[in-house]
Short mmCIF file of C-alpha atoms in Angstrom, two decimals:
data_model
loop_
_atom_site.label_atom_id
_atom_site.label_comp_id
_atom_site.label_asym_id
_atom_site.label_seq_id
_atom_site.Cartn_x
_atom_site.Cartn_y
_atom_site.Cartn_z
CA MET N 1429 2.25 -40.98 12.31
CA PRO N 1430 3.18 -38.19 9.92
CA THR N 1431 2.05 -36.25 7.33
CA PRO N 1432 3.41 -36.19 4.26
CA ILE N 1433 6.01 -33.68 3.00
CA ALA N 1434 6.77 -35.04 -0.03
CA THR N 1435 4.34 -34.04 -3.39
CA GLU N 1436 1.59 -36.95 -4.82
CA GLY N 1437 3.97 -39.16 -7.17
CA ALA N 1438 7.70 -37.42 -6.22
CA PRO N 1439 10.56 -39.93 -7.02
CA LYS N 1440 11.61 -42.73 -4.05
CA SER N 1441 14.79 -43.77 -5.25
CA LEU N 1442 17.02 -42.79 -8.20
CA ALA N 1443 15.40 -45.86 -10.88
CA ASP N 1444 11.61 -43.75 -9.69
CA LEU N 1445 13.22 -41.20 -11.89
CA GLU N 1446 14.71 -42.32 -14.54
CA ALA N 1447 11.30 -44.22 -15.11
CA LEU N 1448 9.78 -40.92 -14.70
CA LEU N 1449 11.42 -39.50 -16.88
CA ALA N 1450 11.07 -41.80 -20.04
CA HIS N 1451 9.64 -39.56 -22.23
CA ASP N 1452 10.67 -36.07 -21.45
CA THR N 1453 13.71 -34.39 -22.20
CA LYS N 1454 14.02 -30.92 -19.77
CA VAL N 1455 13.63 -30.87 -16.43
CA LYS N 1456 13.08 -27.12 -14.79
CA VAL N 1457 14.29 -26.71 -11.03
CA ALA N 1458 13.97 -23.45 -9.27
CA GLY N 1459 15.90 -22.58 -5.73
CA ILE N 1460 14.71 -19.46 -3.38
CA ASP N 1461 16.34 -16.27 -2.62
CA VAL N 1462 16.49 -14.41 0.28
CA ASP N 1463 13.52 -12.09 -1.28
CA GLY N 1464 11.67 -14.59 -1.39
CA VAL N 1465 12.04 -14.73 -5.99
CA LEU N 1466 12.62 -18.30 -7.20
CA ARG N 1467 15.95 -18.61 -9.60
CA GLY N 1468 16.14 -21.32 -11.83
CA LYS N 1469 16.89 -23.05 -14.67
CA PHE N 1470 16.41 -25.29 -17.68
CA MET N 1471 18.44 -28.82 -17.51
CA SER N 1472 19.09 -31.26 -19.98
CA LYS N 1473 17.17 -34.29 -18.74
CA GLU N 1474 20.83 -35.92 -18.81
CA LYS N 1475 22.38 -33.57 -16.79
CA PHE N 1476 19.88 -33.84 -14.14
CA LEU N 1477 20.20 -37.23 -13.29
CA GLY N 1478 23.85 -36.56 -12.78
CA ALA N 1479 23.31 -34.15 -10.48
CA THR N 1480 20.68 -36.35 -8.56
CA SER N 1481 22.85 -39.69 -8.63
CA SER N 1482 25.55 -36.90 -6.63
CA ASP N 1483 25.82 -34.10 -4.46
CA GLY N 1484 24.21 -31.64 -7.02
CA PHE N 1485 25.38 -29.38 -9.08
CA GLY N 1486 26.52 -26.03 -9.49
CA PHE N 1487 24.77 -22.75 -8.95
CA CYS N 1488 26.23 -19.25 -9.20
CA SER N 1489 26.24 -17.41 -5.42
CA VAL N 1490 25.47 -14.64 -6.77
CA THR N 1491 22.11 -15.36 -6.64
CA PHE N 1492 22.53 -14.72 -2.65
CA GLY N 1493 25.19 -11.38 -4.06
CA TRP N 1494 22.39 -9.33 -5.13
CA ASP N 1495 18.87 -8.07 -4.04
CA MET N 1496 15.71 -8.72 -6.20
CA HIS N 1497 16.06 -6.49 -9.25
CA ASP N 1498 19.63 -8.30 -9.50
CA GLN N 1499 21.93 -4.89 -7.87
CA VAL N 1500 25.30 -5.75 -5.99
CA TYR N 1501 24.51 -5.76 -2.60
CA SER N 1502 26.85 -2.85 -1.25
CA PRO N 1503 29.02 -3.31 0.36
CA GLU N 1504 29.11 -7.16 -0.54
CA LEU N 1505 28.34 -9.52 1.99
CA LEU N 1506 29.52 -13.13 3.00
CA ILE N 1507 28.18 -15.13 0.58
CA SER N 1508 28.98 -14.35 -2.99
CA ASN N 1509 31.58 -11.74 -3.44
CA ARG N 1510 33.80 -10.08 -5.10
CA ALA N 1511 36.68 -11.90 -2.86
CA ASN N 1512 35.53 -15.64 -2.63
CA GLY N 1513 34.83 -15.05 -6.99
CA TYR N 1514 31.12 -15.29 -7.06
CA LYS N 1515 31.87 -19.18 -6.57
CA ASP N 1516 29.50 -22.22 -7.09
CA LEU N 1517 26.91 -23.01 -4.10
CA LEU N 1518 26.15 -27.21 -4.06
CA ALA N 1519 22.17 -26.64 -5.78
CA SER N 1520 20.73 -30.33 -3.50
CA ILE N 1521 17.78 -31.22 -5.63
CA ASP N 1522 15.19 -32.40 -3.62
CA LEU N 1523 13.14 -35.39 -5.29
CA SER N 1524 10.28 -35.35 -2.99
CA THR N 1525 9.30 -31.84 -4.19
CA TYR N 1526 8.57 -33.02 -7.63
CA ARG N 1527 5.80 -31.36 -9.55
CA ARG N 1528 4.85 -30.77 -13.56
CA ILE N 1529 3.96 -27.19 -14.34
CA PRO N 1530 0.97 -27.30 -16.60
CA TRP N 1531 1.31 -24.54 -18.44
CA GLU N 1532 4.87 -25.85 -19.30
CA LYS N 1533 3.54 -28.61 -21.45
CA ASN N 1534 3.62 -30.24 -18.30
CA VAL N 1535 7.46 -30.07 -18.43
CA PRO N 1536 8.80 -31.75 -14.76
CA PHE N 1537 9.57 -29.23 -11.89
CA PHE N 1538 12.03 -29.58 -8.51
CA LEU N 1539 12.84 -27.34 -5.97
CA VAL N 1540 17.12 -27.35 -4.38
CA SER N 1541 18.60 -25.86 -1.06
CA PHE N 1542 21.93 -24.76 -0.97
CA LEU N 1543 24.94 -25.92 0.13
CA ASP N 1544 28.24 -25.07 1.41
CA PRO N 1545 30.93 -26.32 -1.54
CA ASP N 1546 32.66 -27.79 1.44
CA THR N 1547 30.88 -28.68 4.26
CA LYS N 1548 27.62 -29.54 2.34
CA GLU N 1549 25.55 -27.62 4.93
CA PRO N 1550 23.19 -25.49 4.51
CA ILE N 1551 24.24 -22.41 4.20
CA CYS N 1552 23.03 -19.55 6.54
CA VAL N 1553 20.60 -17.46 4.59
CA CYS N 1554 19.46 -20.91 1.97
CA PRO N 1555 15.57 -19.62 2.40
CA ARG N 1556 14.66 -23.88 2.48
CA GLY N 1557 17.37 -25.22 4.83
CA THR N 1558 16.13 -22.61 7.18
CA ILE N 1559 12.97 -23.48 8.72
CA LYS N 1560 14.13 -27.41 7.88
CA LYS N 1561 16.34 -26.72 10.53
CA ALA N 1562 13.21 -24.95 12.89
CA MET N 1563 11.89 -28.48 10.93
CA ASP N 1564 14.77 -30.13 12.89
CA LYS N 1565 14.17 -28.95 16.40
CA ALA N 1566 10.37 -28.94 16.62
CA ALA N 1567 10.69 -33.56 15.35
CA SER N 1568 13.78 -32.94 18.30
CA LEU N 1569 11.28 -32.48 20.61
CA GLY N 1570 8.96 -35.11 19.28
CA TRP N 1571 7.03 -32.24 17.71
CA GLU N 1572 5.75 -31.77 13.95
CA CYS N 1573 5.33 -27.93 12.21
CA MET N 1574 2.29 -26.98 11.10
CA ALA N 1575 1.48 -24.36 9.06
CA GLY N 1576 -1.46 -22.36 6.44
CA ALA N 1577 -1.25 -19.42 4.73
CA GLU N 1578 -3.72 -16.49 3.70
CA PHE N 1579 -2.68 -14.30 0.37
CA GLU N 1580 -4.11 -11.37 -0.93
CA TYR N 1581 -3.01 -9.28 -4.24
CA PHE N 1582 -4.47 -7.09 -6.86
CA ASN N 1583 -5.00 -7.68 -9.69
CA PHE N 1584 -4.85 -5.29 -12.83
CA LYS N 1585 -5.37 -5.40 -16.86
CA GLU N 1586 -1.59 -4.78 -17.73
CA THR N 1587 1.18 -7.35 -18.76
CA ALA N 1588 5.03 -6.39 -18.37
CA ASP N 1589 5.10 -4.12 -21.48
CA THR N 1590 2.63 -1.69 -20.33
CA LEU N 1591 3.53 -1.35 -16.58
CA ALA N 1592 7.09 -0.15 -18.08
CA GLN N 1593 4.96 1.85 -21.18
CA LYS N 1594 2.67 3.71 -18.11
CA ASN N 1595 5.92 3.87 -15.35
CA PHE N 1596 3.76 2.12 -13.07
CA HIS N 1597 0.78 5.22 -13.50
CA GLY N 1598 -2.70 5.27 -14.49
CA LEU N 1599 -3.43 0.62 -13.95
CA LYS N 1600 -6.21 -0.22 -14.68
CA PRO N 1601 -7.76 -2.36 -12.15
CA LEU N 1602 -9.20 -5.56 -13.01
CA THR N 1603 -12.30 -4.63 -11.31
CA PRO N 1604 -13.90 -1.61 -10.60
CA GLY N 1605 -15.12 -1.48 -6.92
CA MET N 1606 -15.00 -2.78 -2.92
CA HIS N 1607 -16.80 -6.01 -3.49
CA GLY N 1608 -15.38 -8.50 -0.50
CA TYR N 1609 -16.49 -12.15 -1.57
CA SER N 1610 -18.61 -11.27 -4.66
CA LEU N 1611 -20.06 -13.97 -6.46
CA LEU N 1612 -20.55 -11.11 -9.29
CA ARG N 1613 -16.60 -9.82 -9.63
CA PRO N 1614 -15.11 -13.25 -10.84
CA GLN N 1615 -17.22 -13.41 -13.21
CA LEU N 1616 -16.58 -10.90 -15.40
CA ASN N 1617 -12.88 -12.49 -15.53
CA MET N 1618 -14.12 -16.20 -14.94
CA GLU N 1619 -11.05 -18.01 -16.94
CA TYR N 1620 -9.16 -17.00 -14.78
CA PHE N 1621 -10.67 -16.62 -11.30
CA HIS N 1622 -11.32 -20.39 -11.71
CA ASP N 1623 -7.64 -21.04 -13.66
CA ILE N 1624 -5.73 -19.80 -10.46
CA PHE N 1625 -7.94 -22.46 -8.05
CA ASP N 1626 -7.50 -25.60 -11.07
CA GLY N 1627 -3.84 -24.87 -11.45
CA SER N 1628 -3.23 -25.14 -7.73
CA LEU N 1629 -3.98 -28.24 -7.58
CA MET N 1630 -3.04 -29.64 -10.86
CA PHE N 1631 0.74 -27.95 -9.37
CA GLY N 1632 0.36 -29.64 -6.23
CA ILE N 1633 -1.54 -27.09 -3.88
CA ASP N 1634 -4.50 -27.76 -2.29
CA ILE N 1635 -6.47 -24.57 -1.84
CA GLU N 1636 -8.83 -24.20 0.78
CA GLY N 1637 -11.12 -20.95 -0.59
CA HIS N 1638 -10.46 -18.39 -3.08
CA HIS N 1639 -12.27 -15.56 -3.66
CA THR N 1640 -12.09 -11.69 -3.63
CA GLU N 1641 -11.24 -9.33 -1.22
CA THR N 1642 -12.86 -5.72 -1.23
CA GLY N 1643 -10.14 -3.37 -2.81
CA PRO N 1644 -10.66 -2.95 -6.88
CA GLY N 1645 -9.84 -6.41 -8.05
CA VAL N 1646 -8.89 -7.32 -5.00
CA LEU N 1647 -8.38 -11.58 -4.80
CA GLU N 1648 -7.76 -13.53 -2.12
CA THR N 1649 -6.65 -17.85 -1.91
CA ALA N 1650 -6.20 -19.48 1.10
CA LEU N 1651 -3.49 -22.69 1.43
CA ALA N 1652 -5.37 -26.27 2.40
CA TYR N 1653 -2.99 -26.91 6.23
CA CYS N 1654 -0.02 -29.26 5.56
CA PRO N 1655 3.61 -29.58 7.29
CA ALA N 1656 6.11 -25.96 7.02
CA LEU N 1657 8.34 -26.78 4.59
CA ARG N 1658 5.32 -28.17 2.10
CA MET N 1659 3.61 -24.81 2.79
CA ALA N 1660 6.48 -22.28 2.06
CA ASP N 1661 7.02 -24.50 -0.72
CA ASN N 1662 3.36 -24.01 -1.79
CA ALA N 1663 3.37 -20.37 -1.09
CA VAL N 1664 6.46 -19.79 -2.91
CA LEU N 1665 5.01 -21.69 -5.67
CA PHE N 1666 1.84 -20.42 -5.64
CA LYS N 1667 2.78 -16.67 -5.80
CA TYR N 1668 4.94 -18.11 -8.96
CA LEU N 1669 1.09 -20.18 -10.73
CA VAL N 1670 -0.66 -16.53 -10.08
CA LYS N 1671 2.07 -14.96 -12.47
CA SER N 1672 1.81 -17.44 -14.64
CA VAL N 1673 -1.51 -17.48 -15.75
CA GLY N 1674 -2.46 -14.58 -15.62
CA MET N 1675 0.62 -13.45 -18.34
CA GLN N 1676 -1.82 -16.44 -20.13
CA ARG N 1677 -5.33 -14.35 -19.60
CA GLY N 1678 -3.23 -10.68 -19.74
CA VAL N 1679 -3.52 -9.84 -16.00
CA LEU N 1680 -0.49 -8.77 -13.91
CA PRO N 1681 -1.54 -9.99 -10.13
CA SER N 1682 0.85 -8.09 -7.22
CA PHE N 1683 1.57 -8.69 -3.83
CA MET N 1684 3.19 -5.65 -3.00
CA ALA N 1685 1.68 -5.06 0.79
CA LYS N 1686 0.39 -2.30 0.44
CA PRO N 1687 0.37 -0.85 -3.60
CA TRP N 1688 -2.59 2.68 -2.82
CA GLY N 1689 -2.04 4.58 0.72
CA ASN N 1690 -6.37 4.66 0.36
CA LEU N 1691 -7.36 1.56 0.51
CA PRO N 1692 -5.93 -1.98 2.74
CA GLY N 1693 -2.79 -3.48 2.10
CA CYS N 1694 -2.36 -6.54 0.74
CA SER N 1695 -1.94 -10.30 3.82
CA GLY N 1696 0.64 -12.68 4.07
CA HIS N 1697 -1.22 -14.25 7.13
CA ILE N 1698 0.47 -18.00 8.03
CA HIS N 1699 -1.48 -20.31 10.67
CA VAL N 1700 0.83 -22.54 12.75
CA SER N 1701 0.46 -25.41 15.03
CA LEU N 1702 2.49 -28.58 16.12
CA ARG N 1703 1.21 -31.63 16.17
CA THR N 1704 2.69 -34.31 18.05
CA LYS N 1705 4.23 -38.70 16.84
CA ASP N 1706 0.47 -40.51 16.95
CA GLY N 1707 -0.88 -36.74 14.99
CA LYS N 1708 -2.59 -34.39 18.23
CA ASN N 1709 -2.30 -31.06 18.34
CA ALA N 1710 -0.15 -29.95 20.61
CA PHE N 1711 -2.58 -26.13 21.76
CA ALA N 1712 -6.00 -28.30 22.45
CA VAL N 1713 -6.19 -28.91 25.71
CA SER N 1714 -7.36 -32.17 26.66
CA ASP N 1715 -11.06 -33.38 26.90
CA ALA N 1716 -11.54 -33.36 30.66
CA GLU N 1717 -10.35 -29.03 29.92
CA LEU N 1718 -12.80 -28.14 26.79
CA LYS N 1719 -16.16 -27.92 29.26
CA THR N 1720 -14.05 -25.39 31.84
CA GLY N 1721 -11.26 -24.55 30.65
CA ARG N 1722 -7.76 -25.23 31.67
CA GLU N 1723 -6.19 -25.26 34.86
CA GLY N 1724 -4.08 -22.31 35.30
CA ALA N 1725 -4.25 -19.92 32.02
CA ALA N 1726 -2.96 -17.21 32.00
CA ASN N 1727 -6.25 -15.60 31.85
CA GLU N 1728 -9.85 -16.08 29.37
CA ASP N 1729 -8.51 -15.80 26.62
CA THR N 1730 -5.75 -18.74 26.47
CA LYS N 1731 -7.88 -20.79 28.61
CA PHE N 1732 -8.72 -22.82 25.69
CA ILE N 1733 -5.47 -23.64 24.77
CA SER N 1734 -3.60 -26.12 26.72
CA GLN N 1735 0.42 -24.97 28.05
CA GLU N 1736 1.95 -25.44 25.43
CA GLY N 1737 0.78 -23.56 23.31
CA GLU N 1738 0.33 -20.69 25.57
CA TRP N 1739 4.13 -20.93 25.93
CA PHE N 1740 4.77 -21.59 22.01
CA LEU N 1741 2.60 -17.99 21.35
CA ALA N 1742 4.28 -16.15 24.87
CA GLY N 1743 7.74 -17.02 22.65
CA ILE N 1744 5.98 -15.58 19.75
CA LEU N 1745 4.64 -12.49 21.64
CA ASP N 1746 8.78 -12.38 23.28
CA GLY N 1747 10.60 -12.46 20.42
CA ILE N 1748 8.62 -10.97 17.48
CA SER N 1749 10.07 -7.91 17.16
CA ASP N 1750 13.36 -8.74 16.85
CA VAL N 1751 12.66 -10.82 14.07
CA MET N 1752 10.53 -8.55 11.92
CA PRO N 1753 12.60 -8.61 8.98
CA MET N 1754 11.84 -11.50 8.42
CA LEU N 1755 8.02 -10.77 8.03
CA VAL N 1756 7.75 -7.81 6.75
CA PRO N 1757 10.75 -7.60 4.26
CA ASN N 1758 10.60 -4.61 2.22
CA ILE N 1759 10.81 -0.94 3.42
CA ASN N 1760 6.66 -1.19 1.12
CA SER N 1761 5.62 -3.48 3.85
CA TYR N 1762 5.45 -1.68 6.95
CA LYS N 1763 3.10 1.09 5.06
CA ARG N 1764 0.73 -1.24 4.93
CA LEU N 1765 0.95 -1.51 9.79
CA SER N 1766 1.51 1.74 9.51
CA GLY N 1767 -1.79 3.48 10.74
CA GLY N 1768 -2.93 -0.03 9.90
CA GLU N 1769 -5.63 -0.16 12.35
CA ALA N 1770 -7.85 1.18 10.31
CA PHE N 1771 -7.93 -2.57 7.92
CA TRP N 1772 -6.75 -5.05 10.56
CA ALA N 1773 -3.21 -4.92 9.89
CA PRO N 1774 -1.94 -4.96 13.31
CA ASN N 1775 1.50 -3.25 14.72
CA ALA N 1776 1.59 -3.95 18.01
CA GLU N 1777 3.07 -7.26 20.31
CA THR N 1778 -1.23 -7.73 20.57
CA TYR N 1779 -2.28 -10.79 21.28
CA GLY N 1780 -5.94 -12.29 21.69
CA TYR N 1781 -9.02 -14.86 21.07
CA ASP N 1782 -10.75 -15.03 17.88
CA SER N 1783 -9.12 -11.39 17.67
CA ARG N 1784 -8.87 -10.20 14.12
CA GLY N 1785 -7.52 -6.55 16.06
CA ALA N 1786 -4.32 -8.58 16.69
CA SER N 1787 -1.38 -9.65 15.90
CA ILE N 1788 -2.02 -12.94 17.42
CA ARG N 1789 -5.14 -14.24 16.58
CA ILE N 1790 -5.75 -17.22 19.38
CA ILE N 1791 -7.49 -20.01 17.69
CA SER N 1792 -9.29 -22.41 19.82
CA PRO N 1793 -11.95 -23.52 21.15
CA PRO N 1794 -15.59 -22.83 21.69
CA SER N 1795 -15.10 -21.74 18.09
CA VAL N 1796 -13.17 -24.34 16.61
CA SER N 1797 -13.08 -27.83 17.37
CA PRO N 1798 -9.51 -28.59 19.83
CA SER N 1799 -8.63 -30.64 16.59
CA ALA N 1800 -8.54 -26.84 14.72
CA THR N 1801 -6.60 -25.56 17.51
CA ARG N 1802 -3.72 -22.65 16.34
CA PHE N 1803 -2.90 -19.69 15.94
CA GLU N 1804 -3.00 -17.22 12.95
CA VAL N 1805 0.58 -14.31 12.82
CA ARG N 1806 -1.49 -11.35 11.51
CA ILE N 1807 1.58 -8.84 10.46
CA PRO N 1808 2.52 -10.28 7.39
CA GLY N 1809 2.23 -9.04 4.16
CA ALA N 1810 1.71 -10.88 1.48
CA ASP N 1811 5.30 -9.88 0.31
CA MET N 1812 6.38 -11.88 2.51
CA ASN N 1813 9.75 -14.79 1.43
CA PRO N 1814 7.39 -17.30 3.73
CA TYR N 1815 10.48 -19.51 4.54
CA PHE N 1816 11.57 -16.90 6.94
CA ALA N 1817 8.35 -16.05 8.59
CA LEU N 1818 7.93 -19.26 9.14
CA SER N 1819 10.72 -20.31 10.32
CA ALA N 1820 10.52 -16.72 12.60
CA ILE N 1821 7.40 -18.39 14.02
CA ILE N 1822 8.42 -21.71 14.34
CA SER N 1823 11.54 -21.80 16.65
CA LEU N 1824 10.09 -18.03 18.90
CA GLY N 1825 7.72 -20.52 19.49
CA LEU N 1826 9.42 -23.53 20.54
CA ARG N 1827 11.53 -20.98 21.57
CA GLY N 1828 8.85 -20.42 24.24
CA ILE N 1829 8.18 -23.23 24.96
CA GLU N 1830 12.05 -24.76 26.42
CA LYS N 1831 11.54 -21.44 28.76
CA LYS N 1832 8.60 -21.51 29.83
CA LEU N 1833 7.88 -18.23 28.94
CA GLU N 1834 5.45 -16.47 30.24
CA LEU N 1835 2.22 -13.85 28.45
CA SER N 1836 4.64 -11.07 29.86
CA GLY N 1837 0.52 -8.78 29.18
CA PRO N 1838 -2.86 -9.28 29.30
CA PRO N 1839 -5.02 -10.19 25.73
CA LEU N 1840 -6.24 -6.67 23.78
CA GLY N 1841 -9.29 -6.72 25.15
CA GLN N 1842 -8.82 -5.51 28.07
CA LEU N 1843 -7.04 -2.85 26.59
CA LYS N 1844 -7.64 0.28 25.93
CA PRO N 1845 -6.68 2.65 22.28
CA GLU N 1846 -4.52 4.98 24.87
CA ASP N 1847 -2.63 2.35 26.29
CA LYS N 1848 -0.45 2.30 22.51
CA ALA N 1849 0.33 5.94 23.75
CA ASN N 1850 1.62 5.47 27.54
CA GLY N 1851 3.48 2.18 26.69
CA LYS N 1852 1.67 -0.53 28.33
CA ILE N 1853 1.36 -1.59 24.71
CA LYS N 1854 4.35 -2.30 23.14
CA MET N 1855 4.46 -1.32 19.33
CA LEU N 1856 6.08 -2.84 16.55
CA PRO N 1857 9.10 -1.66 15.17
CA LEU N 1858 7.31 -0.06 11.94
CA SER N 1859 9.92 0.66 9.37
CA LEU N 1860 12.52 -1.23 7.47
CA GLU N 1861 15.57 0.34 8.83
CA SER N 1862 14.20 0.78 12.89
CA ALA N 1863 13.52 -3.19 12.57
CA THR N 1864 17.01 -3.63 11.17
CA GLU N 1865 19.11 -1.96 12.91
CA ARG N 1866 16.57 -3.90 16.03
CA MET N 1867 17.51 -7.90 14.80
CA MET N 1868 21.70 -6.35 14.01
CA ARG N 1869 21.94 -5.74 18.00
CA PRO N 1870 24.68 -7.51 19.46
CA GLU N 1871 21.28 -8.20 23.00
CA SER N 1872 18.73 -9.45 19.43
CA VAL N 1873 16.58 -13.02 20.17
CA ALA N 1874 17.40 -12.71 15.94
CA ARG N 1875 21.06 -14.17 16.90
CA GLU N 1876 20.69 -17.05 19.92
CA GLU N 1877 22.11 -20.36 18.00
CA CYS N 1878 18.12 -21.51 18.78
CA MET N 1879 17.52 -19.35 16.71
CA PHE N 1880 19.46 -17.45 13.89
CA GLY N 1881 22.39 -17.25 14.65
CA ASN N 1882 25.11 -13.79 13.59
CA ASP N 1883 26.07 -15.22 10.25
CA PHE N 1884 22.44 -15.58 9.39
CA VAL N 1885 21.96 -12.09 11.61
CA GLU N 1886 24.64 -10.33 9.54
CA HIS N 1887 23.80 -11.65 5.47
CA PHE N 1888 20.35 -10.62 5.47
CA GLY N 1889 20.46 -7.33 8.17
CA GLY N 1890 22.87 -6.76 5.26
CA THR N 1891 20.36 -7.28 2.46
CA ARG N 1892 18.36 -4.98 4.41
CA LYS N 1893 20.34 -2.95 4.77
CA HIS N 1894 20.75 -2.14 1.02
CA GLU N 1895 17.36 -1.69 0.73
CA VAL N 1896 17.00 1.10 2.91
CA ALA N 1897 19.72 2.67 1.23
CA LEU N 1898 18.42 2.29 -1.93
CA TRP N 1899 15.31 3.84 -0.52
CA LYS N 1900 17.07 7.07 1.01
CA GLN N 1901 18.57 7.69 -2.11
CA ALA N 1902 14.88 7.51 -4.23
CA VAL N 1903 12.88 11.33 -5.42
CA THR N 1904 9.40 9.29 -4.92
CA ASP N 1905 6.46 10.80 -6.81
CA TRP N 1906 5.48 12.27 -3.28
CA GLU N 1907 7.64 14.78 -3.08
CA VAL N 1908 8.14 15.70 -6.60
CA GLU N 1909 4.34 16.09 -5.87
CA ARG N 1910 4.14 18.54 -2.98
CA TYR N 1911 7.71 20.00 -3.44
CA PHE N 1912 8.47 20.66 -6.89
CA GLU N 1913 6.83 24.24 -7.42
CA LEU N 1914 6.23 25.79 -4.25
CA ALA N 1915 10.18 25.22 -2.19
#
C-alpha cells in the first residue's frame, strides 16, 4: 500500500474541512517560490472556504517575478512581467497539507500550488508542481518515491535587528567551539534545542535525529523518511519552524551553505529510494542475492543494490552536472564545494559504497538491511530548494532506469587523488555561473521533456543569471580589505 502523503487529521471533504475549522476565524496559507522561500498570508475563514470549493484563489505572480529580496528580475522572465501586468496566478489549496502552527495560537495552515489561471495546469517553475511531475512519472512506472533530508545549520545569539545594526559582522555563535554530537552543549540552550524537536512533531514533521554538529553553534537535524512530496513539504516547513522558534528564544539560525571560509559548511544531504506497489524497496537485492551479491553488478560497490538501483545511480551521475543549480542554487553554495574535500563536501561526479567522500553514497547491505537500501546525494547544501533538488534527483534516476544507463566509471575507492587533475574523474561545475551556463545549453539534459523542459530551464536559469549579475556588481569585504590601502 502507498505511504500516506496527507498529514494526520487532514480533511477529506469540504464537510470535514468546515467541521475542522468550526471554531477558527482565519487560516494561514503559503506557497513556495523558486528559492524555496515560503510566500503566504492570512485569509478569513469565509474566503478560504470559498477558495477550497472552487479552483483556488488569486495570488500575485510577482512571487515568480522577483528574487528572495523582492528585487524584480532583470531582464524580466516568463511567468511575471510588465507585459502581462504581473497578473494573478491561481493558488490551489492542498487540503492534505493541513497543520496547525503551535507557536501562532494553533492557527490552521495549508500549502498551495501555483497554477496557470487559463489552463489550470501547474506553472513550469512551481516547486510543488515540479516534484509532483516526477512522482507521477514514477507512479506510471509502478513506483513510489521515498526520501529523507538532513539539515546542518549555524545558530547565533542575534536577531534581525542586531544583524542590521552589526551589518552582519561580529555575530555571536550560540555556543563556542567545535562540539559534534555533544551531550553537554545543548544544555546551554536546552529550551531552544528541545523546542525544535518537540515543535516539529506538533507541526507534523517527524524527526529521526537531532544533535550538535562540529562548528560553533551548529546543529544537525535529520527528517524522517517519507514520500518525496511530503518530505519536500516537511523540509521547507522545518526551516520555517526553526526560524520561528529561534525568534521566540532570541536565536537566529542560518541555513546558508558556507557562512565562514575556515569552517565546515552546512549540508542538506538527500536520501532517496523507490518503493514498489507491494511496499518493497526497488533498490534492494533479493534474499538469494544477499549472501554473495547480485550477479552482473558493475563492481563490488554496487553488488548489493538491484539492477534498477544501479541504473538509477547511473542516471544521476549521467546528468547531475546539467542540473546543478537545482541542487546548489546560490552564489555562496559553491563555496561549500570548492576545496570541500577537507570538510566532506563533494565536488566531482563520484559514487561509492558507504563513502562520505563521494557525491553519491550507496547505502546498502551489508551495512544496512535490504529494506533500508538507498542513495545519499551529498551535493546539496542546507540552502537548497528541496522541491527542485528532489525533483532533479528522482527525474535523473528514472531517466537512467528508462534508458538502462550503465555506470561510466569505477567507484571512488578505486580512484586516486591525481585522477581529478588527469580527467579520469569528472568535476562538477564549481560556480553558479558555470553551472547555469551548463544547465541552459541547448543539449542540456535538463531541457529534455522527461526532465524539466525548455520553459523551466529558461525561467529558472534566468533567475540564476540574475543572481550572478548581482554578485558581479558587488564589492566584497575581502576586496576592500585587500586592495583599499595598498593598490
